PDB file of C-alpha atoms in Angstrom:
ATOM      1  CA  MET X   1     164.451 -48.394 -85.067  1.00 68.00           C
ATOM      2  CA  ALA X   2     164.040 -51.907 -83.724  1.00 78.00           C
ATOM      3  CA  TYR X   3     167.254 -53.911 -83.451  1.00 83.00           C
ATOM      4  CA  THR X   4     167.706 -57.401 -82.045  1.00 92.00           C
ATOM      5  CA  MET X   5     169.601 -60.664 -82.434  1.00 94.00           C
ATOM      6  CA  LEU X   6     168.292 -62.745 -85.319  1.00 94.00           C
ATOM      7  CA  LEU X   7     166.910 -66.077 -84.188  1.00 92.00           C
ATOM      8  CA  ASN X   8     167.062 -69.134 -86.430  1.00 91.00           C
ATOM      9  CA  ASP X   9     164.300 -71.677 -87.086  1.00 88.00           C
ATOM     10  CA  LYS X  10     165.146 -73.407 -83.780  1.00 89.00           C
ATOM     11  CA  TRP X  11     164.601 -70.087 -81.989  1.00 87.00           C
ATOM     12  CA  ASP X  12     168.280 -69.756 -81.121  1.00 92.00           C
ATOM     13  CA  ILE X  13     170.973 -67.169 -81.867  1.00 93.00           C
ATOM     14  CA  HIS X  14     173.504 -67.944 -84.584  1.00 92.00           C
ATOM     15  CA  VAL X  15     176.395 -66.325 -86.455  1.00 93.00           C
ATOM     16  CA  ASP X  16     176.372 -64.637 -89.853  1.00 92.00           C
ATOM     17  CA  GLU X  17     178.795 -65.241 -92.723  1.00 93.00           C
ATOM     18  CA  ALA X  18     181.420 -63.023 -91.075  1.00 95.00           C
ATOM     19  CA  GLY X  19     181.276 -64.971 -87.803  1.00 94.00           C
ATOM     20  CA  ASN X  20     179.423 -62.249 -85.895  1.00 95.00           C
ATOM     21  CA  ILE X  21     176.209 -62.799 -83.968  1.00 95.00           C
ATOM     22  CA  ALA X  22     173.453 -62.338 -86.564  1.00 95.00           C
ATOM     23  CA  THR X  23     171.235 -59.293 -86.003  1.00 95.00           C
ATOM     24  CA  VAL X  24     168.126 -57.895 -87.646  1.00 94.00           C
ATOM     25  CA  THR X  25     166.448 -54.475 -87.793  1.00 94.00           C
ATOM     26  CA  GLY X  26     163.163 -52.974 -88.902  1.00 93.00           C
ATOM     27  CA  ASP X  27     159.823 -54.718 -89.201  1.00 93.00           C
ATOM     28  CA  TYR X  28     161.275 -58.222 -88.896  1.00 93.00           C
ATOM     29  CA  ALA X  29     162.942 -57.256 -85.611  1.00 94.00           C
ATOM     30  CA  ILE X  30     159.631 -55.885 -84.326  1.00 94.00           C
ATOM     31  CA  ALA X  31     157.827 -59.087 -85.333  1.00 93.00           C
ATOM     32  CA  GLN X  32     160.452 -61.231 -83.623  1.00 93.00           C
ATOM     33  CA  ASN X  33     160.234 -59.091 -80.475  1.00 93.00           C
ATOM     34  CA  VAL X  34     156.434 -59.522 -80.440  1.00 94.00           C
ATOM     35  CA  ALA X  35     156.852 -63.299 -80.708  1.00 93.00           C
ATOM     36  CA  ASN X  36     159.329 -63.177 -77.816  1.00 92.00           C
ATOM     37  CA  ALA X  37     156.964 -61.077 -75.684  1.00 93.00           C
ATOM     38  CA  VAL X  38     154.015 -63.409 -76.263  1.00 92.00           C
ATOM     39  CA  ARG X  39     156.068 -66.559 -75.619  1.00 92.00           C
ATOM     40  CA  LEU X  40     157.553 -65.201 -72.384  1.00 92.00           C
ATOM     41  CA  PHE X  41     156.059 -66.746 -69.254  1.00 92.00           C
ATOM     42  CA  GLU X  42     155.434 -64.378 -66.349  1.00 90.00           C
ATOM     43  CA  ASN X  43     158.376 -64.350 -63.891  1.00 90.00           C
ATOM     44  CA  ASP X  44     160.760 -65.882 -66.470  1.00 91.00           C
ATOM     45  CA  ALA X  45     162.612 -62.681 -67.382  1.00 87.00           C
ATOM     46  CA  TYR X  46     165.339 -62.597 -64.736  1.00 88.00           C
ATOM     47  CA  PHE X  47     165.693 -58.803 -64.565  1.00 90.00           C
ATOM     48  CA  GLU X  48     162.058 -57.919 -65.363  1.00 87.00           C
ATOM     49  CA  ARG X  49     159.844 -60.326 -63.434  1.00 85.00           C
ATOM     50  CA  THR X  50     156.667 -58.359 -64.202  1.00 85.00           C
ATOM     51  CA  ARG X  51     156.953 -58.956 -67.950  1.00 90.00           C
ATOM     52  CA  GLY X  52     155.409 -62.003 -69.549  1.00 91.00           C
ATOM     53  CA  VAL X  53     152.069 -63.707 -69.956  1.00 90.00           C
ATOM     54  CA  PRO X  54     150.649 -65.416 -66.835  1.00 87.00           C
ATOM     55  CA  TYR X  55     150.341 -68.790 -68.538  1.00 82.00           C
ATOM     56  CA  LEU X  56     150.876 -70.888 -65.406  1.00 81.00           C
ATOM     57  CA  THR X  57     148.355 -69.040 -63.245  1.00 80.00           C
ATOM     58  CA  GLU X  58     145.677 -68.032 -65.773  1.00 76.00           C
ATOM     59  CA  VAL X  59     146.010 -70.169 -68.876  1.00 72.00           C
ATOM     60  CA  PHE X  60     147.511 -73.532 -67.864  1.00 72.00           C
ATOM     61  CA  GLY X  61     147.351 -73.282 -64.071  1.00 64.00           C
ATOM     62  CA  LYS X  62     144.087 -75.118 -63.598  1.00 62.00           C
ATOM     63  CA  LYS X  63     142.199 -77.591 -65.720  1.00 57.00           C
ATOM     64  CA  VAL X  64     139.382 -75.211 -66.595  1.00 55.00           C
ATOM     65  CA  ILE X  65     138.093 -73.866 -69.861  1.00 62.00           C
ATOM     66  CA  VAL X  66     140.151 -70.774 -70.564  1.00 64.00           C
ATOM     67  CA  SER X  67     138.248 -67.858 -71.960  1.00 74.00           C
ATOM     68  CA  GLN X  68     139.488 -66.913 -75.410  1.00 81.00           C
ATOM     69  CA  SER X  69     139.132 -63.258 -74.419  1.00 84.00           C
ATOM     70  CA  VAL X  70     141.673 -63.776 -71.591  1.00 84.00           C
ATOM     71  CA  VAL X  71     144.265 -65.155 -74.024  1.00 87.00           C
ATOM     72  CA  ILE X  72     143.546 -62.379 -76.549  1.00 92.00           C
ATOM     73  CA  ASN X  73     143.895 -59.725 -73.846  1.00 93.00           C
ATOM     74  CA  ARG X  74     147.186 -61.141 -72.519  1.00 92.00           C
ATOM     75  CA  TRP X  75     148.649 -61.474 -76.032  1.00 94.00           C
ATOM     76  CA  ARG X  76     147.515 -57.964 -76.955  1.00 96.00           C
ATOM     77  CA  ASN X  77     149.127 -56.509 -73.816  1.00 95.00           C
ATOM     78  CA  ALA X  78     152.384 -58.369 -74.529  1.00 95.00           C
ATOM     79  CA  ALA X  79     152.451 -57.359 -78.206  1.00 96.00           C
ATOM     80  CA  MET X  80     151.616 -53.716 -77.522  1.00 96.00           C
ATOM     81  CA  SER X  81     154.451 -53.531 -74.963  1.00 95.00           C
ATOM     82  CA  VAL X  82     156.963 -53.971 -77.810  1.00 95.00           C
ATOM     83  CA  ASN X  83     158.472 -50.741 -79.138  1.00 94.00           C
ATOM     84  CA  GLY X  84     157.418 -50.185 -82.735  1.00 95.00           C
ATOM     85  CA  VAL X  85     154.007 -51.884 -82.553  1.00 97.00           C
ATOM     86  CA  THR X  86     151.086 -49.527 -83.178  1.00 97.00           C
ATOM     87  CA  ALA X  87     148.240 -52.076 -83.382  1.00 97.00           C
ATOM     88  CA  CYS X  88     147.707 -55.812 -83.149  1.00 96.00           C
ATOM     89  CA  GLU X  89     145.039 -58.432 -83.603  1.00 96.00           C
ATOM     90  CA  PRO X  90     145.708 -61.686 -81.713  1.00 96.00           C
ATOM     91  CA  GLN X  91     144.164 -64.841 -83.156  1.00 94.00           C
ATOM     92  CA  PRO X  92     144.778 -67.622 -80.624  1.00 91.00           C
ATOM     93  CA  ILE X  93     144.015 -71.254 -81.285  1.00 88.00           C
ATOM     94  CA  TYR X  94     143.970 -73.512 -78.284  1.00 78.00           C
ATOM     95  CA  ASP X  95     143.042 -77.009 -77.317  1.00 76.00           C
ATOM     96  CA  ASN X  96     141.604 -77.253 -73.814  1.00 70.00           C
ATOM     97  CA  GLU X  97     142.001 -81.032 -73.713  1.00 74.00           C
ATOM     98  CA  GLY X  98     145.725 -80.924 -74.465  1.00 74.00           C
ATOM     99  CA  ARG X  99     146.128 -77.467 -72.900  1.00 71.00           C
ATOM    100  CA  ILE X 100     148.011 -76.248 -75.959  1.00 78.00           C
ATOM    101  CA  VAL X 101     147.971 -72.617 -77.049  1.00 83.00           C
ATOM    102  CA  GLY X 102     149.139 -71.392 -80.432  1.00 89.00           C
ATOM    103  CA  GLY X 103     147.954 -69.148 -83.207  1.00 92.00           C
ATOM    104  CA  ARG X 104     149.095 -65.920 -84.770  1.00 94.00           C
ATOM    105  CA  ILE X 105     149.146 -62.201 -84.222  1.00 96.00           C
ATOM    106  CA  ALA X 106     148.676 -59.634 -86.962  1.00 96.00           C
ATOM    107  CA  ALA X 107     150.684 -56.591 -85.867  1.00 97.00           C
ATOM    108  CA  THR X 108     151.116 -53.193 -87.463  1.00 97.00           C
ATOM    109  CA  THR X 109     154.532 -51.551 -87.089  1.00 96.00           C
ATOM    110  CA  ILE X 110     155.425 -47.865 -86.881  1.00 95.00           C
ATOM    111  CA  ASN X 111     156.344 -48.122 -90.568  1.00 93.00           C
ATOM    112  CA  GLY X 112     152.736 -49.035 -91.386  1.00 94.00           C
ATOM    113  CA  THR X 113     153.721 -52.576 -92.318  1.00 95.00           C
ATOM    114  CA  GLN X 114     151.473 -55.434 -91.235  1.00 96.00           C
ATOM    115  CA  VAL X 115     153.389 -58.503 -90.087  1.00 95.00           C
ATOM    116  CA  GLN X 116     152.044 -61.972 -89.243  1.00 94.00           C
ATOM    117  CA  ILE X 117     153.629 -63.585 -86.191  1.00 94.00           C
ATOM    118  CA  GLU X 118     153.223 -67.317 -85.580  1.00 90.00           C
ATOM    119  CA  VAL X 119     152.980 -68.194 -81.903  1.00 86.00           C
TER     120      VAL X 119
END
């Protein structure tokens, strides 16, 4: 079962009513872990440098038109690397002028639940 620290709306850890670090399990934890995996830049994870999406080298690295299929592929790889995800459908939205990437991912968990993850 997925288990992780619960992040608040500012994407930060916080404490629960008892003063403990808030945690979450199940499908919500899987969805949050997918969002973390997709938002992680390559080489940013201190102990796992190979994890992350190569945003700086492939997506934002040069002022070129980024292929939507490249972003979809990178997001799919990141989402599918999360334990508990059985399928996913990335739906990126990006602005080449502003070089902004966002969108959502529809992921299916091992419980058969479909979750929508905003990126």
